XYZ file of C-alpha atoms in Angstrom:
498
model
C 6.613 83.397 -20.947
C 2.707 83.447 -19.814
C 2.052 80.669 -17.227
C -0.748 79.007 -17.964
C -2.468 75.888 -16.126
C -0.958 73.641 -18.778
C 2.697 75.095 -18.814
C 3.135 75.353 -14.942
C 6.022 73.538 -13.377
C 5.178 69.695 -12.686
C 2.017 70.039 -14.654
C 0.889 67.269 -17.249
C 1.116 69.754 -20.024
C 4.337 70.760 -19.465
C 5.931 67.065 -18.856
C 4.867 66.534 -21.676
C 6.156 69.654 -23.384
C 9.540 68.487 -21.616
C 9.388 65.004 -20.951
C 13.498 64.980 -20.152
C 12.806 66.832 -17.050
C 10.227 64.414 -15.669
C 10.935 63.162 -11.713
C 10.394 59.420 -11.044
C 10.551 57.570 -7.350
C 14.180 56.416 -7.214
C 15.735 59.213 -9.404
C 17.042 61.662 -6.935
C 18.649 59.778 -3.965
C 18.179 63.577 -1.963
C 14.407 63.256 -2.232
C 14.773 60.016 -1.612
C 16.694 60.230 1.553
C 14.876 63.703 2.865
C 11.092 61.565 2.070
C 12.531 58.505 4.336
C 14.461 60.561 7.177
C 11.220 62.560 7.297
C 9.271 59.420 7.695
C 10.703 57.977 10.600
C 7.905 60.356 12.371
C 5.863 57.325 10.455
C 7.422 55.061 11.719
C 7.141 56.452 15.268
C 3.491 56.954 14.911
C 2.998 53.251 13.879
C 5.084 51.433 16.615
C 3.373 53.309 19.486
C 0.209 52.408 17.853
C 1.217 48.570 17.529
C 3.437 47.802 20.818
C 0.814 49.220 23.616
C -0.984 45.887 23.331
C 1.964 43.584 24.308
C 3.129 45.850 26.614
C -0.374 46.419 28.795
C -0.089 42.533 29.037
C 3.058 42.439 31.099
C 2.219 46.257 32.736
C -0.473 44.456 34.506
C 1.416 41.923 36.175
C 3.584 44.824 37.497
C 0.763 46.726 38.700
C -1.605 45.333 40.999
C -3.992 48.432 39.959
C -3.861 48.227 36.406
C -4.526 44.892 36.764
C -8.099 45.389 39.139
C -9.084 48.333 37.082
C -9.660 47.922 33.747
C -10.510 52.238 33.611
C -6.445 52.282 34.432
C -5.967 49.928 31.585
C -7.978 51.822 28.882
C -6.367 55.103 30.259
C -3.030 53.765 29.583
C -4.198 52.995 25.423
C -6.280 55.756 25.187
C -3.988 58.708 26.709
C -1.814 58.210 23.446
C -4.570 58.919 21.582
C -5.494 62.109 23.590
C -2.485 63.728 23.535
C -2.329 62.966 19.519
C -5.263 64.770 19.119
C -4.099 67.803 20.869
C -0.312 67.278 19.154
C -1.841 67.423 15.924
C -4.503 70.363 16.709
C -1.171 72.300 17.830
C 1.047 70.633 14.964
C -0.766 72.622 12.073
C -0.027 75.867 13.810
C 3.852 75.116 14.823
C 4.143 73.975 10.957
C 2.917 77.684 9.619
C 4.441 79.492 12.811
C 8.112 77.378 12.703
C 8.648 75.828 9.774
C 8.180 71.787 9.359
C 11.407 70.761 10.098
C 11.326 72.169 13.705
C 8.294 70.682 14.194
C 9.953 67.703 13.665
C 12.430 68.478 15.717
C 10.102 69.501 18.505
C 8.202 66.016 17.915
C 10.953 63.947 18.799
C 11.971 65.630 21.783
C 8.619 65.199 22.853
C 8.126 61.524 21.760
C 11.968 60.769 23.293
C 11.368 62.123 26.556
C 7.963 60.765 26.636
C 9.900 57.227 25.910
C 12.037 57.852 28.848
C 8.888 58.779 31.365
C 7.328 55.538 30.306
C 10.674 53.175 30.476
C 11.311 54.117 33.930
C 7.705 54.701 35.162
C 7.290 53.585 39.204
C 3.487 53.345 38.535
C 0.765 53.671 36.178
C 0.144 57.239 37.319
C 3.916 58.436 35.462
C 3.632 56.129 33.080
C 0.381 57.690 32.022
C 2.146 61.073 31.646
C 4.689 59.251 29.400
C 1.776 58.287 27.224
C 0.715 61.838 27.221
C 3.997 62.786 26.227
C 4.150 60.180 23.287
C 1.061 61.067 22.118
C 1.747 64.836 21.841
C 5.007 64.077 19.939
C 2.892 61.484 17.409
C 0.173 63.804 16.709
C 2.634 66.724 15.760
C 4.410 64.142 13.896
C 1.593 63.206 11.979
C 0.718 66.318 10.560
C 4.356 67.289 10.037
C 5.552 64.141 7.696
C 3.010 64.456 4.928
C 3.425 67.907 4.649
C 7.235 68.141 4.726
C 7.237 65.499 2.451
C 4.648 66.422 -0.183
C 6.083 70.511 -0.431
C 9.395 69.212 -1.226
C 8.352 66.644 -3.877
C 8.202 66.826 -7.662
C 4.412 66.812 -8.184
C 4.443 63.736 -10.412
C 6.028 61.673 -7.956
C 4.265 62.809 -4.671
C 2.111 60.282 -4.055
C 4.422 57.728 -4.323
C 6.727 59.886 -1.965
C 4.223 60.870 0.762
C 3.184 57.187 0.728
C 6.595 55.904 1.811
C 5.517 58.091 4.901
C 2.216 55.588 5.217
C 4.600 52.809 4.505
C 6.837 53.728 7.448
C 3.367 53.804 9.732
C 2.995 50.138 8.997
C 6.657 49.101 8.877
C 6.260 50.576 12.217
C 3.315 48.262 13.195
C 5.211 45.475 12.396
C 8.320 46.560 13.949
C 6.326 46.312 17.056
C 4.912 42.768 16.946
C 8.292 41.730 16.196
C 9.762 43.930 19.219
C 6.558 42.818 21.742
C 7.965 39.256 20.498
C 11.698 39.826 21.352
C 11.175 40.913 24.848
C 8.692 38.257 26.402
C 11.502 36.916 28.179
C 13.800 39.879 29.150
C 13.400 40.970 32.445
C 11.621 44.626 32.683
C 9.823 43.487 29.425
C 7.067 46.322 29.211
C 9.813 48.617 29.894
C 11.618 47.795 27.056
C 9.064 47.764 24.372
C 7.757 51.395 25.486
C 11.529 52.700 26.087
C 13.230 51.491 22.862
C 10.792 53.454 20.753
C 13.045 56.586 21.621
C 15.569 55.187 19.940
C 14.218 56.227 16.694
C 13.234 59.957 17.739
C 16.997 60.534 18.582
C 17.938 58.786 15.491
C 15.324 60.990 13.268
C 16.686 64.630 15.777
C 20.371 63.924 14.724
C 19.255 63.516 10.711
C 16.972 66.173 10.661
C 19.538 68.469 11.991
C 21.428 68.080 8.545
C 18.633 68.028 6.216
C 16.956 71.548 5.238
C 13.508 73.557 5.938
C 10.204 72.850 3.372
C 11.591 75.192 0.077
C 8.013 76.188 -0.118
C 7.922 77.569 3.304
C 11.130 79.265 2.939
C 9.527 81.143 0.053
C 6.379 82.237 2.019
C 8.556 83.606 4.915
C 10.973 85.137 1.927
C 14.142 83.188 2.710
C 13.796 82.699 -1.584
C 18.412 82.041 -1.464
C 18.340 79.265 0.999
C 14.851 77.830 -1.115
C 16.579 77.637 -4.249
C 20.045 76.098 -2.949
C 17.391 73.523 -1.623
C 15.634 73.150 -4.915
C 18.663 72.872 -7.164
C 19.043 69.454 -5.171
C 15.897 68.273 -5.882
C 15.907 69.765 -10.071
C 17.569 69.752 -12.927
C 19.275 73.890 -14.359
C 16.335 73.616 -16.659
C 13.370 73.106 -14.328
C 15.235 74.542 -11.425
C 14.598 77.931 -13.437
C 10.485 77.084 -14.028
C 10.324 76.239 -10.486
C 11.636 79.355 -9.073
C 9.974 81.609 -11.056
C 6.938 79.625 -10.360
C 7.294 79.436 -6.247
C 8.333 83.265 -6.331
C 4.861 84.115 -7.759
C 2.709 82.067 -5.549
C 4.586 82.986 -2.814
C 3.978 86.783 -3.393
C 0.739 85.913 -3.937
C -0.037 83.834 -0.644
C 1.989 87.020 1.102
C -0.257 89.538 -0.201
C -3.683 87.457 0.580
C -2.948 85.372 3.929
C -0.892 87.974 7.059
C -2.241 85.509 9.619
C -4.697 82.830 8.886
C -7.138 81.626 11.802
C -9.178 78.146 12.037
C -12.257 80.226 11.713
C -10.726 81.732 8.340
C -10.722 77.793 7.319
C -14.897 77.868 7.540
C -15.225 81.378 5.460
C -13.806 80.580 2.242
C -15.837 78.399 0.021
C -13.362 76.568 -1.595
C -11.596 75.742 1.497
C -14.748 74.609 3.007
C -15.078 72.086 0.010
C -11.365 70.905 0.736
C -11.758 70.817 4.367
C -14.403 68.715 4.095
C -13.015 66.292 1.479
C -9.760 65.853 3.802
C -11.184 65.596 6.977
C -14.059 63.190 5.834
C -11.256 60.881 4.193
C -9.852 61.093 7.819
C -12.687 60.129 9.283
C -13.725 57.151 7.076
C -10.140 55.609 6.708
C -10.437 55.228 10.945
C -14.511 54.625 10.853
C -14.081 51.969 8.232
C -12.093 50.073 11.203
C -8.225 49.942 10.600
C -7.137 50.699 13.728
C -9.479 47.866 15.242
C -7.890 45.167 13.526
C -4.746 47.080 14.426
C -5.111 46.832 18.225
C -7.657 44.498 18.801
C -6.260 42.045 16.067
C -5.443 38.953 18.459
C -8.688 39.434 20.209
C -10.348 39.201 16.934
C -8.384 35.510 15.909
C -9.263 34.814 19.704
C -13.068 35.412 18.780
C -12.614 33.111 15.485
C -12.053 30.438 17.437
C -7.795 30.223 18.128
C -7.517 29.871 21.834
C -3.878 30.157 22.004
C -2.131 32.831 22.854
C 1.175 32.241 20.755
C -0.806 31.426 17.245
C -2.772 34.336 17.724
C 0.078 37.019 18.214
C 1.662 34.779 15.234
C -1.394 35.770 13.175
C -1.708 39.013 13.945
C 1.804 39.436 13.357
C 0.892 38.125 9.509
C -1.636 41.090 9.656
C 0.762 43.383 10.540
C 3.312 42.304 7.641
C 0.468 41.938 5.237
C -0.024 45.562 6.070
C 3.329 47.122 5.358
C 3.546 44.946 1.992
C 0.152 46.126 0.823
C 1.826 49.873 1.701
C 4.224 48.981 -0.628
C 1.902 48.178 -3.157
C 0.368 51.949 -2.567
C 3.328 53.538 -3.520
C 3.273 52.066 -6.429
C -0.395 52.878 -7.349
C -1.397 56.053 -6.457
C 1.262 57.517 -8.860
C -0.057 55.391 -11.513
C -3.857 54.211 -10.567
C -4.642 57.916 -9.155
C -5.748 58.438 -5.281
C -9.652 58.536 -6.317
C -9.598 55.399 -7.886
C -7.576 53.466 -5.536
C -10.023 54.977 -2.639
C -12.349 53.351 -4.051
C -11.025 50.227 -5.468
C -9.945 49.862 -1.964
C -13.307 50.840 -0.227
C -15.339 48.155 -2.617
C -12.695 45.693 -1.146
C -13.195 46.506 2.057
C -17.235 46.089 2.099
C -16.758 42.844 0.724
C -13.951 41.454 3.213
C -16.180 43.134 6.234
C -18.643 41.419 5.022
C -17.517 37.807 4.804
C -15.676 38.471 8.728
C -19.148 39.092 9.652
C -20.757 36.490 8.006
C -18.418 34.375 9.902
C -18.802 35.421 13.101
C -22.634 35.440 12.846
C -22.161 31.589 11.231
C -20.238 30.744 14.422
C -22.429 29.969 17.075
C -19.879 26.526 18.094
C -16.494 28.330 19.012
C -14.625 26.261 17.317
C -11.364 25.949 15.216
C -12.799 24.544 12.056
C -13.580 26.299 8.392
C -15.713 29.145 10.044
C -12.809 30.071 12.040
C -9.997 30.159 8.970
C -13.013 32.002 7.381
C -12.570 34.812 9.830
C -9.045 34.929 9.352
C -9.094 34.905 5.696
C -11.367 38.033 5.875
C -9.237 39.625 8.163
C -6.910 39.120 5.902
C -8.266 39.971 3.007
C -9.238 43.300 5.225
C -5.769 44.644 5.429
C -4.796 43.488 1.730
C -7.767 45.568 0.498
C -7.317 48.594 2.905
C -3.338 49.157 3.015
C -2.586 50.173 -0.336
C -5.573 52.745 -1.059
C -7.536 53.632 2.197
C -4.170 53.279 4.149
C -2.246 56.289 1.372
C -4.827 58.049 0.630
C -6.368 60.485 3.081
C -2.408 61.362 4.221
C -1.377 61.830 0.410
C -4.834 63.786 -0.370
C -4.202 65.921 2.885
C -0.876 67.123 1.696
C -1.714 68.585 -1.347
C -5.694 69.885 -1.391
C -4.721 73.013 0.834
C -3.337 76.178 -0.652
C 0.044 76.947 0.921
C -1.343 79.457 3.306
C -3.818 76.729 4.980
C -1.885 73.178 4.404
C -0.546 73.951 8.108
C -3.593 74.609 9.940
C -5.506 72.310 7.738
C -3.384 69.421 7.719
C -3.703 69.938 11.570
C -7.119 69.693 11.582
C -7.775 66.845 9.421
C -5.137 65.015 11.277
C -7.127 65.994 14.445
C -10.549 64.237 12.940
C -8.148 61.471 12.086
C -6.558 60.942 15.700
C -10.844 61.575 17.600
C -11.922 59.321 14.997
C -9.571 56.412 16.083
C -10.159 57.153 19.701
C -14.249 56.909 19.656
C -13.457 53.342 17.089
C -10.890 51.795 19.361
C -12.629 53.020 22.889
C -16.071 51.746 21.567
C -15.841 48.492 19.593
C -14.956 45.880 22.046
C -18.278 47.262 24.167
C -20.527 47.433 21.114
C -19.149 43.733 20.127
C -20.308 42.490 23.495
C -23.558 44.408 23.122
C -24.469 43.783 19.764
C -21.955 40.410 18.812
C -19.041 40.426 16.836
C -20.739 39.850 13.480
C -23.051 43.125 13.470
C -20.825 45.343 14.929
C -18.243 44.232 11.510
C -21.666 44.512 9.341
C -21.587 48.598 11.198
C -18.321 48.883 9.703
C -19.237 47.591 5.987
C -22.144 49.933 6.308
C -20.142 52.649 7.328
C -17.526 51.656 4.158
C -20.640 51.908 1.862
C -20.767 54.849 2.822
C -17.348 56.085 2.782
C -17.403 54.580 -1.421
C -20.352 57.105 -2.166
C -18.545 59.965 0.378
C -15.256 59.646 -2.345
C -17.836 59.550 -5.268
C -19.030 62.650 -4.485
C -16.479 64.665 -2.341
C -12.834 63.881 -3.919
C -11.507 64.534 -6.944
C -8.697 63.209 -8.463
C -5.004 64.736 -7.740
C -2.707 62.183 -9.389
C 0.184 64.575 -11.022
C -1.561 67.619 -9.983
C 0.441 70.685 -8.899
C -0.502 72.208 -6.268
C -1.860 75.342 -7.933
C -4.226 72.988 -10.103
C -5.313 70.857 -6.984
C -6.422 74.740 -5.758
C -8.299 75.639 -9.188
C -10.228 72.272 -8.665
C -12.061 73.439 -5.390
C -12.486 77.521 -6.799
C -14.347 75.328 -9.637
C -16.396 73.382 -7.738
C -16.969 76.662 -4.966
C -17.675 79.539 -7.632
C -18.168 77.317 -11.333
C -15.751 76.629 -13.893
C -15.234 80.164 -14.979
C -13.625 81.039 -12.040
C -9.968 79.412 -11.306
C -9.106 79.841 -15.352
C -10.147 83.984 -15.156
C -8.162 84.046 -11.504
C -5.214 82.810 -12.623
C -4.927 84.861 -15.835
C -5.729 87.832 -13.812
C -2.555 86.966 -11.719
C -0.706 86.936 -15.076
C 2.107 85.065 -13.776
C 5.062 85.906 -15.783
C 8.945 84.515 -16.002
């Protein structure tokens, strides 16, 4: 049989020439269990992210320098973030050089003994080397997940499957609140919250050890027996078949067209160029567009509205935080059904509207006090996350996953996960200072700007994916790069057969 774009394995056309052998979310417990083991590098990823700004409260009464020098203080958030950046700029190459699942398994040796460094830290100069250490493990992590996830999912289930990886970030958010809660009163608090996160690196080492490598990779590297014992997990006889034949072709293909691809190789192809782009700019806006500032800075911000108290403000932000993993819930659901370009920008529209109303409030405020202006503030930062977490929060990590042809997801995912990781650092290192420059209310009318922006950025820049395979996400970019002539007489000149 002639594979065409309609009859290709996990395509719309041939679901629906076969709708028996169609995939949904809770159908195979294996995928089910692989997309959740694999997304406890979520997980890790959103704790560290959450639990650094309970922790720095008690590290300063520890540390008479941390306390005096607020440069020691923003070292100790930021060097996460650094090391992130250069985990995930290294993560795309160990993913195309060593497979994903020892990536993983170098990530949470990484993230565990960075853990350790930071648990028994005897001062801020160690503990910022745990931080590094963290951060190196996260970043690798980052790319990792998504990518592990996405190559061993059925294509009309892997948004909803990648997502769970998103959902695990938040979960992990939470997790920390409720952690940064638990230990107020136990001696070596600090200690705690930054040690226990190795708990679920060693947990996520031991599991990975029993589940196998990415099938696709294992075809690229021509391991095509231990691919298919993998697959015939994940499909039914019937498919199984399709799939194989399918996988064996692009394989051979990628083998024949890739030896060794370079960063610089990611700038000379058009179409790559065009996916690049979308990727990283999704990247880029879902940081820009200010997540991770109501993230970190979200009991500051209730503080600003107006709630003096310490304990309803961590009790608010900890509302946030579960308002954020529910709303990643609600992703999973969608982007399977609503598409990824849609929900972008359902999500965006959202998102200019709840900016807006926080920064009406704040520029209202002029009295500091607890009344309707104040609630105001909260309801838009609420209405913030319940906008942003189940389309801006999904999306650029699901869209990552599966724009890339097979030869450059690696690399690229690395790179778009590095634009992710600088983007948060310049957001989190800069708003607090342009707050107090500017106030509180224009620097959140910046961010709807910048989410205008972002709305006309998806517009433009990202198509839709939503049951795509992976071959048809890659005909989409040789369309828009050379016309629409191009991906339908490339693939018949493949003339995949089976």
């Amino acid at each position: 049989m002639k594979m065409t774009l309609d009859s290709l394995p996990g395509s719309s056309g041939y679901l629906d020439m076969y709708p028996e052998r169609k995939m949904w979310y809770f159908k195979n417990p294996y995928v089910l269990g692989l997309t959740v083991v694999a997304g406890i590098g979520g997980l890790l990823f959103g704790y560290d992210t959450g639990v650094i700004s309970g922790a720095l409260l008690y590290i300063k009464d520890d540390f008479e320098a941390v306390r005096q020098s607020s440069f020691l203080q923003e070292t100790i958030v930021s060097m996460a973030l650094f090391g992130a950046i250069l985990g995930a700029a290294a993560g795309g190459w160990i993913n195309d050089s060593y497979g994903r699942k020892k990536a993983t398994l170098i990530a949470d040796v990484v993230f565990a003994l960075g853990s350790v460094v930071m648990a028994v830290a005897p001062n801020p100069y160690v503990l910022i080397l745990g931080r590094l250490l963290v951060g190196l493990g996260v970043g690798t992590a980052s790319v990792t997940a998504p990518v592990y996830i996405a190559e061993a999912s059925p294509s009309e289930i892997r948004g909803g499957l990648v997502g769970t990886n998103v959902l695990m970030i938040t979960g992990g958010q939470f997790l920390s609140y409720l952690v940064n809660l638990a230990f107020t009163e136990v001696p070596g608090t600090w200690r705690w919250m930054l040690g226990v996160a190795g708990v679920p690196a060693v947990i996520q080492f031991a599991l990975m050890l029993c589940l196998p490598e990415s099938p696709r990779w294992l075809f690229m590297k021509n391991k095509k027996s231990e691919a298919i014992s993998i697959l015939s997990k994940i499909y039914d006889v019937a498919r199984l078949e399709d799939e194989v034949d399918y996988l064996s072709a692009q394989a051979e293909k990628e083998r024949q067209k890739k030896n060794d691809v370079s960063y610089l190789d990611v700038f000379k192809r058009k179409e790559i160029r065009l996916a690049f782009l979308a990727g990283a700019g999704l990247q880029a806006f879902q940081q820009f567009t200010g997540i991770n500032t109501v993230m970190y800075y979200s009991p500051t911000i209730v503080q600003m509205a107006g709630f003096r108290s310490n304990q309803l403000a961590l009790l608010l932000s900890l509302i946030v935080a579960a308002m954020n993993a529910a709303g990643s819930v609600v992703g999973i659901f969608l982007i399977d059904h609503a598409g990824r370009r849609k929900l972008a920008l359902s999500s965006l529209a959202g998102v200019i509207v709840s900016l807006a109303i926080l920064s009406g409030a704040f520029l209202a405020d002029s009295s500091g006090s607890t009344g309707g202006l104040g609630w105001l503030a909260v309801v838009g930062l609420t209405l913030y996350i319940a906008f942003f977490s189940p389309g801006m929060g999904p999306v650029p990590w699901t869209v990552n996953s599966e724009i890339y042809p097979e030869a450059y997801r690696g690399i690229c995912g690395g790179m778009s996960a590095t634009v992710n990781w600088v983007s948060n650092l310049i957001v989190s290192q800069t708003f607090l200072s342009v707050a107090e420059a500017l106030g509180t209310g224009p620097t959140f009318l910046i961010l709807a700007g910048i989410a205008v922006i972002a709305f006309l950025f998806v517009i433009v820049f990202v198509p839709e994916t939503k049951g795509l395979t992976f071959e048809e996400v890659e005909n989409i970019w040789k369309e828009k790069a050379w016309g629409s002539g191009a991906s339908t007489q490339t693939l018949l000149e493949r003339g995949y057969e089976s």
